[in-house]
Amino acid sequence: MLSGIPVLATHSRLAVSMTTAILFDIDGTLVDSNYLHVEAWSHGFAGAGLEVDQWKVHRHIGMDSSQLLDTLVPDATAVQLAQAKALNHAYFADLMPRLRVFAGAREKVAELARAGFTVVLATSAPDDELEVLRELLGVDEHLAVVTSAGDVDVAKPAPDLLQVALEKAGVVASDAVMVGDSVWDMLAAERAGVRAIGVLTGGVSAAELRDAGASTVYESVADLVIE
Amino acid sequence: MLSGIPVLATHSRLAVSMTTAILFDIDGTLVDSNYLHVEAWSHGFAGAGLEVDQWKVHRHIGMDSSQLLDTLVPDATAVQLAQAKALNHAYFADLMPRLRVFAGAREKVAELARAGFTVVLATSAPDDELEVLRELLGVDEHLAVVTSAGDVDVAKPAPDLLQVALEKAGVVASDAVMVGDSVWDMLAAERAGVRAIGVLTGGVSAAELRDAGASTVYESVADLVIE
């Protein structure tokens, strides 16, 4: 009787994908930075004479910055766009000392790496920001791959960043999950064929994350359970 | 045949309440201030050595400040609480020049007042803030009543503020609607027996507002339709 089972089990295993890699967004997911980004962009827009509601800025954090600008200030002049970008960048640099890692996030990354998962940081943060974020996180020893702005031409919600991350990690999409806090993370994951998990720490609601494709939503990375 | 109809119509009119008064929250509803409050409180907490995730601060804006502190920093010392409150107040005062009225909000208040509605500002903002907000709004001529922090001991989600507003306006709860952006506005309305309408301009999602009792959710006050 038992001799027949392994064949069936092998088939089952082929049909059910196994999560082996976890792609983490950083901003708003591992580090409490979304509201600082809202602050910096709002300052940048105001300084360039552009009126944008702050809740709309918030909802577009995590989106590719060119697309963010196209969406939020479609009528801005080239000079205003340059001003807004420069002010945002300078203002955010001033806010960096206020960045904090979410409680338990560092420990969760370490725990998952020790459990055998391939852990990846899938971000398009500019190099100077990424350096600060990585130092703050202090989890480099647990990471298989880290992407950055230089890896792709277009950031989330395009799938490119996730595809680069998967390629670098040598993992197929069906064996990976993306953990993020923004609608743009969820959409990028869907487009890359990666299962998406949402967290509330970026200030976007569970309903919005589910509508954008999240299969599960946890309050924070500390609460994450990978099955 | 027709002679019997008025009686029926009168009965129907008694059973169906008629909206005659509109109670508006200010912060995050008429004025783009929630994210500035998040910024000020976050600064206050950090300055007092208290770690609080910014998304949690955001979700508690609009709540009575004593309850906000009890919820967010239950273990803070009296000295830390005093520091956080003082820093928040001073920092927000510095941010006030960045306050903006949401596009179309001023015009909607005027339109509703001209249409015959009793328009009320139901807020518990401290007097110094309220003065700035009223000057910024510039709708005083259209207002029947304005409440402030001095009117009640406990602010939203307690119903007290709405009850004072209704009493001052001489309106019964069933004839009023509350328009707000926060879960605390929706809960206060429910407890006061007032129908609640939500707006997204405070950065809280439609699903969260509906879960807290909103009968309808509009993107902004400019989109508001009172039936």
GROMACS .gro file of C-alpha atoms in nm:
model
  454
    1MET     CA    1   0.000   0.000   0.000
    2LEU     CA    2   0.262   0.250   0.107
    3SER     CA    3   0.477   0.191  -0.200
    4GLY     CA    4   0.228   0.382  -0.415
    5ILE     CA    5   0.229   0.694  -0.201
    6PRO     CA    6   0.565   0.853  -0.292
    7VAL     CA    7   0.458   0.896  -0.655
    8LEU     CA    8   0.145   1.079  -0.549
    9ALA     CA    9   0.346   1.284  -0.299
   10THR     CA   10   0.595   1.386  -0.568
   11HIS     CA   11   0.311   1.501  -0.790
   12SER     CA   12   0.160   1.701  -0.505
   13ARG     CA   13   0.492   1.863  -0.433
   14LEU     CA   14   0.529   1.966  -0.796
   15ALA     CA   15   0.184   2.117  -0.801
   16VAL     CA   16   0.219   2.316  -0.477
   17SER     CA   17   0.488   2.584  -0.492
   18MET     CA   18   0.727   2.603  -0.198
   19THR     CA   19   0.829   2.941  -0.064
   20THR     CA   20   1.206   2.955  -0.058
   21ALA     CA   21   1.272   3.328  -0.101
   22ILE     CA   22   1.132   3.635   0.073
   23LEU     CA   23   1.162   3.971  -0.097
   24PHE     CA   24   1.131   4.261   0.146
   25ASP     CA   25   1.048   4.619   0.066
   26ILE     CA   26   1.231   4.852   0.308
   27ASP     CA   27   1.048   5.188   0.333
   28GLY     CA   28   0.738   5.157   0.551
   29THR     CA   29   0.794   4.781   0.578
   30LEU     CA   30   1.119   4.734   0.771
   31VAL     CA   31   1.189   5.101   0.849
   32ASP     CA   32   0.945   5.368   0.972
   33SER     CA   33   1.004   5.612   0.689
   34ASN     CA   34   0.680   5.664   0.490
   35TYR     CA   35   0.559   5.963   0.689
   36LEU     CA   36   0.904   6.120   0.665
   37HIS     CA   37   0.882   6.076   0.287
   38VAL     CA   38   0.539   6.245   0.295
   39GLU     CA   39   0.691   6.528   0.494
   40ALA     CA   40   0.985   6.567   0.253
   41TRP     CA   41   0.774   6.554  -0.063
   42SER     CA   42   0.515   6.793   0.082
   43HIS     CA   43   0.795   7.035   0.163
   44GLY     CA   44   0.931   6.990  -0.189
   45PHE     CA   45   0.594   7.053  -0.355
   46ALA     CA   46   0.519   7.358  -0.140
   47GLY     CA   47   0.865   7.498  -0.211
   48ALA     CA   48   0.805   7.459  -0.584
   49GLY     CA   49   0.467   7.634  -0.560
   50LEU     CA   50   0.271   7.312  -0.615
   51GLU     CA   51  -0.039   7.232  -0.407
   52VAL     CA   52  -0.080   6.862  -0.334
   53ASP     CA   53  -0.298   6.712  -0.058
   54GLN     CA   54  -0.080   6.524   0.189
   55TRP     CA   55  -0.304   6.212   0.192
   56LYS     CA   56  -0.244   6.180  -0.182
   57VAL     CA   57   0.131   6.213  -0.132
   58HIS     CA   58   0.107   5.937   0.132
   59ARG     CA   59  -0.084   5.705  -0.101
   60HIS     CA   60   0.187   5.741  -0.368
   61ILE     CA   61   0.490   5.675  -0.149
   62GLY     CA   62   0.660   5.359  -0.276
   63MET     CA   63   0.574   5.439  -0.638
   64ASP     CA   64   0.846   5.509  -0.891
   65SER     CA   65   0.926   5.880  -0.841
   66SER     CA   66   0.876   5.979  -1.206
   67GLN     CA   67   0.533   5.817  -1.202
   68LEU     CA   68   0.460   5.976  -0.863
   69LEU     CA   69   0.531   6.320  -1.011
   70ASP     CA   70   0.331   6.246  -1.330
   71THR     CA   71   0.034   6.144  -1.116
   72LEU     CA   72   0.044   6.408  -0.842
   73VAL     CA   73   0.156   6.718  -1.036
   74PRO     CA   74   0.078   6.651  -1.403
   75ASP     CA   75   0.075   7.025  -1.483
   76ALA     CA   76   0.404   7.117  -1.317
   77THR     CA   77   0.669   7.289  -1.527
   78ALA     CA   78   1.015   7.135  -1.574
   79VAL     CA   79   1.156   7.396  -1.337
   80GLN     CA   80   0.896   7.316  -1.069
   81LEU     CA   81   0.965   6.942  -1.102
   82ALA     CA   82   1.339   6.999  -1.065
   83GLN     CA   83   1.278   7.220  -0.761
   84ALA     CA   84   1.039   6.972  -0.598
   85LYS     CA   85   1.281   6.681  -0.650
   86ALA     CA   86   1.583   6.871  -0.521
   87LEU     CA   87   1.397   7.002  -0.214
   88ASN     CA   88   1.253   6.657  -0.140
   89HIS     CA   89   1.597   6.496  -0.159
   90ALA     CA   90   1.764   6.759   0.060
   91TYR     CA   91   1.479   6.765   0.312
   92PHE     CA   92   1.471   6.386   0.341
   93ALA     CA   93   1.847   6.380   0.401
   94ASP     CA   94   1.785   6.612   0.698
   95LEU     CA   95   1.514   6.378   0.830
   96MET     CA   96   1.727   6.063   0.810
   97PRO     CA   97   1.840   6.079   1.176
   98ARG     CA   98   1.472   6.020   1.265
   99LEU     CA   99   1.456   5.686   1.076
  100ARG     CA  100   1.383   5.386   1.301
  101VAL     CA  101   1.367   5.012   1.233
  102PHE     CA  102   1.023   4.874   1.327
  103ALA     CA  103   1.026   4.673   1.650
  104GLY     CA  104   1.099   4.308   1.577
  105ALA     CA  105   1.173   4.357   1.206
  106ARG     CA  106   1.548   4.299   1.239
  107GLU     CA  107   1.490   3.986   1.447
  108LYS     CA  108   1.233   3.851   1.199
  109VAL     CA  109   1.476   3.887   0.906
  110ALA     CA  110   1.742   3.701   1.103
  111GLU     CA  111   1.495   3.431   1.207
  112LEU     CA  112   1.381   3.372   0.847
  113ALA     CA  113   1.738   3.357   0.717
  114ARG     CA  114   1.833   3.107   0.988
  115ALA     CA  115   1.526   2.899   0.896
  116GLY     CA  116   1.675   2.861   0.548
  117PHE     CA  117   1.484   3.123   0.347
  118THR     CA  118   1.669   3.328   0.087
  119VAL     CA  119   1.614   3.684   0.212
  120VAL     CA  120   1.627   3.969  -0.038
  121LEU     CA  121   1.588   4.346  -0.004
  122ALA     CA  122   1.393   4.451  -0.312
  123THR     CA  123   1.407   4.829  -0.308
  124SER     CA  124   1.472   5.107  -0.554
  125ALA     CA  125   1.600   5.352  -0.292
  126PRO     CA  126   1.880   5.577  -0.421
  127ASP     CA  127   2.230   5.460  -0.323
  128ASP     CA  128   2.286   5.726  -0.056
  129GLU     CA  129   1.954   5.644   0.116
  130LEU     CA  130   2.007   5.270   0.080
  131GLU     CA  131   2.345   5.293   0.253
  132VAL     CA  132   2.182   5.461   0.555
  133LEU     CA  133   1.892   5.212   0.557
  134ARG     CA  134   2.125   4.909   0.544
  135GLU     CA  135   2.342   5.042   0.824
  136LEU     CA  136   2.031   5.112   1.031
  137LEU     CA  137   1.889   4.765   0.964
  138GLY     CA  138   2.213   4.583   1.040
  139VAL     CA  139   2.101   4.261   0.872
  140ASP     CA  140   2.352   4.243   0.586
  141GLU     CA  141   2.487   3.906   0.707
  142HIS     CA  142   2.140   3.754   0.653
  143LEU     CA  143   2.084   3.885   0.301
  144ALA     CA  144   2.131   3.691  -0.022
  145VAL     CA  145   2.064   3.988  -0.252
  146VAL     CA  146   2.002   4.362  -0.229
  147THR     CA  147   1.871   4.557  -0.526
  148SER     CA  148   1.891   4.934  -0.565
  149ALA     CA  149   1.785   5.220  -0.792
  150GLY     CA  150   2.070   5.140  -1.034
  151ASP     CA  151   1.926   4.795  -1.112
  152VAL     CA  152   1.622   4.914  -1.305
  153ASP     CA  153   1.497   5.202  -1.516
  154VAL     CA  154   1.144   5.195  -1.373
  155ALA     CA  155   1.061   5.114  -1.010
  156LYS     CA  156   0.738   4.971  -0.860
  157PRO     CA  157   0.460   4.916  -0.961
  158ALA     CA  158   0.657   4.782  -1.263
  159PRO     CA  159   0.772   4.423  -1.198
  160ASP     CA  160   1.131   4.488  -1.313
  161LEU     CA  161   1.284   4.526  -0.967
  162LEU     CA  162   1.133   4.200  -0.847
  163GLN     CA  163   1.247   4.023  -1.162
  164VAL     CA  164   1.604   4.144  -1.108
  165ALA     CA  165   1.586   4.036  -0.743
  166LEU     CA  166   1.461   3.689  -0.839
  167GLU     CA  167   1.726   3.652  -1.108
  168LYS     CA  168   2.008   3.757  -0.874
  169ALA     CA  169   1.878   3.519  -0.607
  170GLY     CA  170   1.834   3.235  -0.858
  171VAL     CA  171   1.474   3.181  -0.755
  172VAL     CA  172   1.161   3.138  -0.969
  173ALA     CA  173   0.865   3.369  -0.908
  174SER     CA  174   0.638   3.092  -0.782
  175ASP     CA  175   0.882   3.010  -0.503
  176ALA     CA  176   0.900   3.367  -0.372
  177VAL     CA  177   0.683   3.604  -0.168
  178MET     CA  178   0.701   3.983  -0.162
  179VAL     CA  179   0.645   4.158   0.171
  180GLY     CA  180   0.551   4.525   0.142
  181ASP     CA  181   0.340   4.805   0.284
  182SER     CA  182   0.223   4.983  -0.031
  183VAL     CA  183  -0.024   4.923  -0.309
  184TRP     CA  184   0.275   4.955  -0.547
  185ASP     CA  185   0.452   4.661  -0.381
  186MET     CA  186   0.140   4.449  -0.421
  187LEU     CA  187   0.093   4.545  -0.788
  188ALA     CA  188   0.461   4.486  -0.871
  189ALA     CA  189   0.441   4.142  -0.709
  190GLU     CA  190   0.130   4.050  -0.902
  191ARG     CA  191   0.293   4.156  -1.230
  192ALA     CA  192   0.605   3.953  -1.148
  193GLY     CA  193   0.395   3.647  -1.057
  194VAL     CA  194   0.508   3.661  -0.695
  195ARG     CA  195   0.267   3.612  -0.405
  196ALA     CA  196   0.220   3.938  -0.212
  197ILE     CA  197   0.195   3.983   0.164
  198GLY     CA  198   0.097   4.321   0.308
  199VAL     CA  199   0.188   4.495   0.634
  200LEU     CA  200   0.009   4.793   0.789
  201THR     CA  201   0.320   4.978   0.907
  202GLY     CA  202   0.327   5.213   0.610
  203GLY     CA  203  -0.015   5.354   0.698
  204VAL     CA  204  -0.205   5.195   0.409
  205SER     CA  205  -0.510   4.995   0.519
  206ALA     CA  206  -0.560   4.619   0.494
  207ALA     CA  207  -0.853   4.671   0.253
  208GLU     CA  208  -0.641   4.879   0.014
  209LEU     CA  209  -0.359   4.621   0.023
  210ARG     CA  210  -0.602   4.333  -0.037
  211ASP     CA  211  -0.766   4.522  -0.325
  212ALA     CA  212  -0.419   4.557  -0.479
  213GLY     CA  213  -0.355   4.183  -0.454
  214ALA     CA  214  -0.225   4.103  -0.104
  215SER     CA  215  -0.297   3.739  -0.021
  216THR     CA  216  -0.250   3.806   0.352
  217VAL     CA  217  -0.204   4.121   0.560
  218TYR     CA  218  -0.015   4.129   0.892
  219GLU     CA  219   0.010   4.426   1.125
  220SER     CA  220   0.389   4.431   1.097
  221VAL     CA  221   0.689   4.230   0.981
  222ALA     CA  222   0.733   4.113   1.341
  223ASP     CA  223   0.399   3.927   1.307
  224LEU     CA  224   0.488   3.765   0.974
  225VAL     CA  225   0.437   3.389   0.937
  226ILE     CA  226   0.563   3.231   0.614
  227GLU     CA  227   0.387   2.907   0.528
  228MET     CA  228  -5.900   5.893  -0.362
  229LEU     CA  229  -5.642   6.170  -0.338
  230SER     CA  230  -5.787   6.304  -0.013
  231GLY     CA  231  -5.640   6.011   0.176
  232ILE     CA  232  -5.286   6.067   0.058
  233PRO     CA  233  -5.174   6.366   0.271
  234VAL     CA  234  -5.221   6.166   0.592
  235LEU     CA  235  -4.997   5.894   0.461
  236ALA     CA  236  -4.745   6.150   0.341
  237THR     CA  237  -4.740   6.317   0.683
  238HIS     CA  238  -4.672   5.985   0.847
  239SER     CA  239  -4.390   5.915   0.604
  240ARG     CA  240  -4.238   6.252   0.672
  241LEU     CA  241  -4.241   6.189   1.045
  242ALA     CA  242  -4.075   5.854   1.001
  243VAL     CA  243  -3.801   5.973   0.766
  244SER     CA  244  -3.565   6.223   0.928
  245MET     CA  245  -3.474   6.536   0.734
  246THR     CA  246  -3.120   6.661   0.739
  247THR     CA  247  -3.120   7.024   0.848
  248ALA     CA  248  -2.779   7.056   1.015
  249ILE     CA  249  -2.430   6.959   0.904
  250LEU     CA  250  -2.157   6.922   1.165
  251PHE     CA  251  -1.809   6.950   1.018
  252ASP     CA  252  -1.486   6.830   1.169
  253ILE     CA  253  -1.200   7.064   1.070
  254ASP     CA  254  -0.864   6.880   1.092
  255GLY     CA  255  -0.819   6.648   0.794
  256THR     CA  256  -1.173   6.728   0.676
  257LEU     CA  257  -1.175   7.097   0.581
  258VAL     CA  258  -0.804   7.168   0.636
  259ASP     CA  259  -0.502   6.957   0.530
  260SER     CA  260  -0.354   6.919   0.877
  261ASN     CA  261  -0.350   6.551   0.979
  262TYR     CA  262  -0.002   6.478   0.849
  263LEU     CA  263   0.127   6.793   1.017
  264HIS     CA  264  -0.024   6.664   1.343
  265VAL     CA  265   0.152   6.330   1.284
  266GLU     CA  266   0.476   6.519   1.229
  267ALA     CA  267   0.430   6.729   1.546
  268TRP     CA  268   0.333   6.435   1.769
  269SER     CA  269   0.615   6.219   1.629
  270HIS     CA  270   0.858   6.497   1.707
  271GLY     CA  271   0.707   6.529   2.055
  272PHE     CA  272   0.732   6.155   2.126
  273ALA     CA  273   1.089   6.131   1.998
  274GLY     CA  274   1.189   6.435   2.204
  275ALA     CA  275   1.046   6.271   2.515
  276GLY     CA  276   1.233   5.946   2.446
  277LEU     CA  277   0.919   5.758   2.345
  278GLU     CA  278   0.915   5.525   2.043
  279VAL     CA  279   0.584   5.525   1.855
  280ASP     CA  280   0.530   5.405   1.497
  281GLN     CA  281   0.413   5.693   1.280
  282TRP     CA  282   0.127   5.497   1.123
  283LYS     CA  283  -0.016   5.446   1.473
  284VAL     CA  284   0.014   5.818   1.545
  285HIS     CA  285  -0.171   5.885   1.217
  286ARG     CA  286  -0.455   5.646   1.306
  287HIS     CA  287  -0.507   5.826   1.640
  288ILE     CA  288  -0.519   6.183   1.509
  289GLY     CA  289  -0.864   6.324   1.583
  290MET     CA  290  -0.889   6.132   1.910
  291ASP     CA  291  -0.907   6.316   2.241
  292SER     CA  292  -0.542   6.388   2.327
  293SER     CA  293  -0.551   6.230   2.673
  294GLN     CA  294  -0.691   5.911   2.523
  295LEU     CA  295  -0.438   5.931   2.238
  296LEU     CA  296  -0.156   5.938   2.493
  297ASP     CA  297  -0.310   5.660   2.705
  298THR     CA  298  -0.335   5.442   2.394
  299LEU     CA  299  -0.003   5.518   2.223
  300VAL     CA  300   0.231   5.554   2.523
  301PRO     CA  301   0.064   5.375   2.815
  302ASP     CA  302   0.396   5.332   2.996
  303ALA     CA  303   0.521   5.691   2.966
  304THR     CA  304   0.614   5.875   3.285
  305ALA     CA  305   0.437   6.198   3.383
  306VAL     CA  306   0.752   6.389   3.286
  307GLN     CA  307   0.763   6.223   2.942
  308LEU     CA  308   0.395   6.298   2.884
  309ALA     CA  309   0.444   6.663   2.975
  310GLN     CA  310   0.747   6.683   2.745
  311ALA     CA  311   0.567   6.514   2.454
  312LYS     CA  312   0.263   6.744   2.488
  313ALA     CA  313   0.470   7.061   2.513
  314LEU     CA  314   0.693   6.966   2.218
  315ASN     CA  315   0.390   6.867   2.008
  316HIS     CA  316   0.219   7.197   2.079
  317ALA     CA  317   0.525   7.408   2.005
  318TYR     CA  318   0.617   7.210   1.693
  319PHE     CA  319   0.264   7.228   1.554
  320ALA     CA  320   0.262   7.606   1.608
  321ASP     CA  321   0.573   7.620   1.388
  322LEU     CA  322   0.398   7.410   1.120
  323MET     CA  323   0.083   7.627   1.108
  324PRO     CA  324   0.201   7.837   0.813
  325ARG     CA  325   0.185   7.514   0.608
  326LEU     CA  326  -0.189   7.460   0.678
  327ARG     CA  327  -0.407   7.471   0.364
  328VAL     CA  328  -0.784   7.454   0.313
  329PHE     CA  329  -0.875   7.159   0.087
  330ALA     CA  330  -0.973   7.265  -0.265
  331GLY     CA  331  -1.347   7.332  -0.283
  332ALA     CA  332  -1.411   7.293   0.092
  333ARG     CA  333  -1.470   7.664   0.154
  334GLU     CA  334  -1.708   7.683  -0.143
  335LYS     CA  335  -1.900   7.372  -0.031
  336VAL     CA  336  -1.958   7.517   0.318
  337ALA     CA  337  -2.090   7.839   0.161
  338GLU     CA  338  -2.309   7.645  -0.083
  339LEU     CA  339  -2.464   7.434   0.195
  340ALA     CA  340  -2.532   7.739   0.413
  341ARG     CA  341  -2.696   7.920   0.120
  342ALA     CA  342  -2.909   7.608   0.055
  343GLY     CA  343  -3.052   7.653   0.405
  344PHE     CA  344  -2.853   7.400   0.608
  345THR     CA  345  -2.739   7.491   0.959
  346VAL     CA  346  -2.362   7.458   0.932
  347VAL     CA  347  -2.160   7.384   1.245
  348LEU     CA  348  -1.789   7.338   1.311
  349ALA     CA  349  -1.770   7.058   1.567
  350THR     CA  350  -1.409   7.053   1.677
  351SER     CA  351  -1.216   7.030   1.999
  352ALA     CA  352  -0.912   7.217   1.869
  353PRO     CA  353  -0.745   7.435   2.133
  354ASP     CA  354  -0.841   7.803   2.112
  355ASP     CA  355  -0.512   7.924   1.962
  356GLU     CA  356  -0.529   7.661   1.686
  357LEU     CA  357  -0.898   7.719   1.626
  358GLU     CA  358  -0.839   8.090   1.572
  359VAL     CA  359  -0.585   8.014   1.299
  360LEU     CA  360  -0.810   7.751   1.140
  361ARG     CA  361  -1.113   7.986   1.132
  362GLU     CA  362  -0.912   8.266   0.979
  363LEU     CA  363  -0.773   8.026   0.720
  364LEU     CA  364  -1.120   7.886   0.639
  365GLY     CA  365  -1.282   8.228   0.612
  366VAL     CA  366  -1.636   8.087   0.639
  367ASP     CA  367  -1.746   8.245   0.966
  368GLU     CA  368  -2.039   8.424   0.800
  369HIS     CA  369  -2.186   8.086   0.702
  370LEU     CA  370  -2.161   7.923   1.045
  371ALA     CA  371  -2.442   7.883   1.297
  372VAL     CA  372  -2.223   7.740   1.573
  373VAL     CA  373  -1.857   7.668   1.643
  374THR     CA  374  -1.749   7.447   1.930
  375SER     CA  375  -1.401   7.435   2.081
  376ALA     CA  376  -1.191   7.254   2.339
  377GLY     CA  377  -1.348   7.459   2.620
  378ASP     CA  378  -1.695   7.316   2.550
  379VAL     CA  379  -1.627   6.964   2.672
  380ASP     CA  380  -1.407   6.770   2.911
  381VAL     CA  381  -1.360   6.476   2.676
  382ALA     CA  382  -1.328   6.505   2.297
  383LYS     CA  383  -1.408   6.247   2.026
  384PRO     CA  384  -1.479   5.954   2.020
  385ALA     CA  385  -1.702   6.062   2.315
  386PRO     CA  386  -2.030   6.206   2.184
  387ASP     CA  387  -2.017   6.515   2.412
  388LEU     CA  388  -1.885   6.758   2.152
  389LEU     CA  389  -2.157   6.665   1.905
  390GLN     CA  390  -2.421   6.692   2.174
  391VAL     CA  391  -2.303   7.043   2.264
  392ALA     CA  392  -2.300   7.137   1.895
  393LEU     CA  393  -2.657   7.007   1.847
  394GLU     CA  394  -2.780   7.183   2.159
  395LYS     CA  395  -2.621   7.514   2.058
  396ALA     CA  396  -2.768   7.480   1.708
  397GLY     CA  397  -3.110   7.379   1.841
  398VAL     CA  398  -3.116   7.066   1.628
  399VAL     CA  399  -3.207   6.708   1.720
  400ALA     CA  400  -2.957   6.431   1.645
  401SER     CA  401  -3.176   6.263   1.384
  402ASP     CA  402  -3.183   6.583   1.175
  403ALA     CA  403  -2.804   6.620   1.164
  404VAL     CA  404  -2.511   6.461   0.983
  405MET     CA  405  -2.147   6.462   1.093
  406VAL     CA  406  -1.880   6.497   0.823
  407GLY     CA  407  -1.536   6.381   0.929
  408ASP     CA  408  -1.217   6.206   0.819
  409SER     CA  409  -1.134   5.995   1.121
  410VAL     CA  410  -1.263   5.682   1.287
  411TRP     CA  411  -1.314   5.898   1.600
  412ASP     CA  412  -1.554   6.129   1.415
  413MET     CA  413  -1.756   5.828   1.299
  414LEU     CA  414  -1.768   5.672   1.648
  415ALA     CA  415  -1.864   6.003   1.814
  416ALA     CA  416  -2.144   6.048   1.560
  417GLU     CA  417  -2.276   5.698   1.622
  418ARG     CA  418  -2.276   5.753   1.997
  419ALA     CA  419  -2.460   6.084   1.955
  420GLY     CA  420  -2.716   5.926   1.723
  421VAL     CA  421  -2.602   6.138   1.429
  422ARG     CA  422  -2.555   5.995   1.080
  423ALA     CA  423  -2.185   5.990   0.985
  424ILE     CA  424  -2.032   6.074   0.648
  425GLY     CA  425  -1.665   6.006   0.587
  426VAL     CA  426  -1.407   6.178   0.365
  427LEU     CA  427  -1.069   6.038   0.258
  428THR     CA  428  -0.870   6.361   0.295
  429GLY     CA  429  -0.732   6.269   0.637
  430GLY     CA  430  -0.559   5.962   0.496
  431VAL     CA  431  -0.787   5.703   0.658
  432SER     CA  432  -0.934   5.454   0.411
  433ALA     CA  433  -1.299   5.416   0.312
  434ALA     CA  434  -1.307   5.065   0.460
  435GLU     CA  435  -1.186   5.188   0.800
  436LEU     CA  436  -1.442   5.471   0.800
  437ARG     CA  437  -1.724   5.236   0.700
  438ASP     CA  438  -1.621   4.987   0.969
  439ALA     CA  439  -1.647   5.273   1.221
  440GLY     CA  440  -1.999   5.359   1.109
  441ALA     CA  441  -1.979   5.588   0.804
  442SER     CA  442  -2.299   5.561   0.601
  443THR     CA  443  -2.129   5.712   0.295
  444VAL     CA  444  -1.770   5.801   0.210
  445TYR     CA  445  -1.673   6.078  -0.034
  446GLU     CA  446  -1.322   6.154  -0.154
  447SER     CA  447  -1.340   6.508  -0.016
  448VAL     CA  448  -1.578   6.771   0.118
  449ALA     CA  449  -1.588   6.923  -0.231
  450ASP     CA  450  -1.762   6.603  -0.350
  451LEU     CA  451  -2.016   6.600  -0.069
  452VAL     CA  452  -2.384   6.559  -0.158
  453ILE     CA  453  -2.635   6.593   0.128
  454GLU     CA  454  -2.961   6.411   0.063
   0.00000   0.00000   0.00000
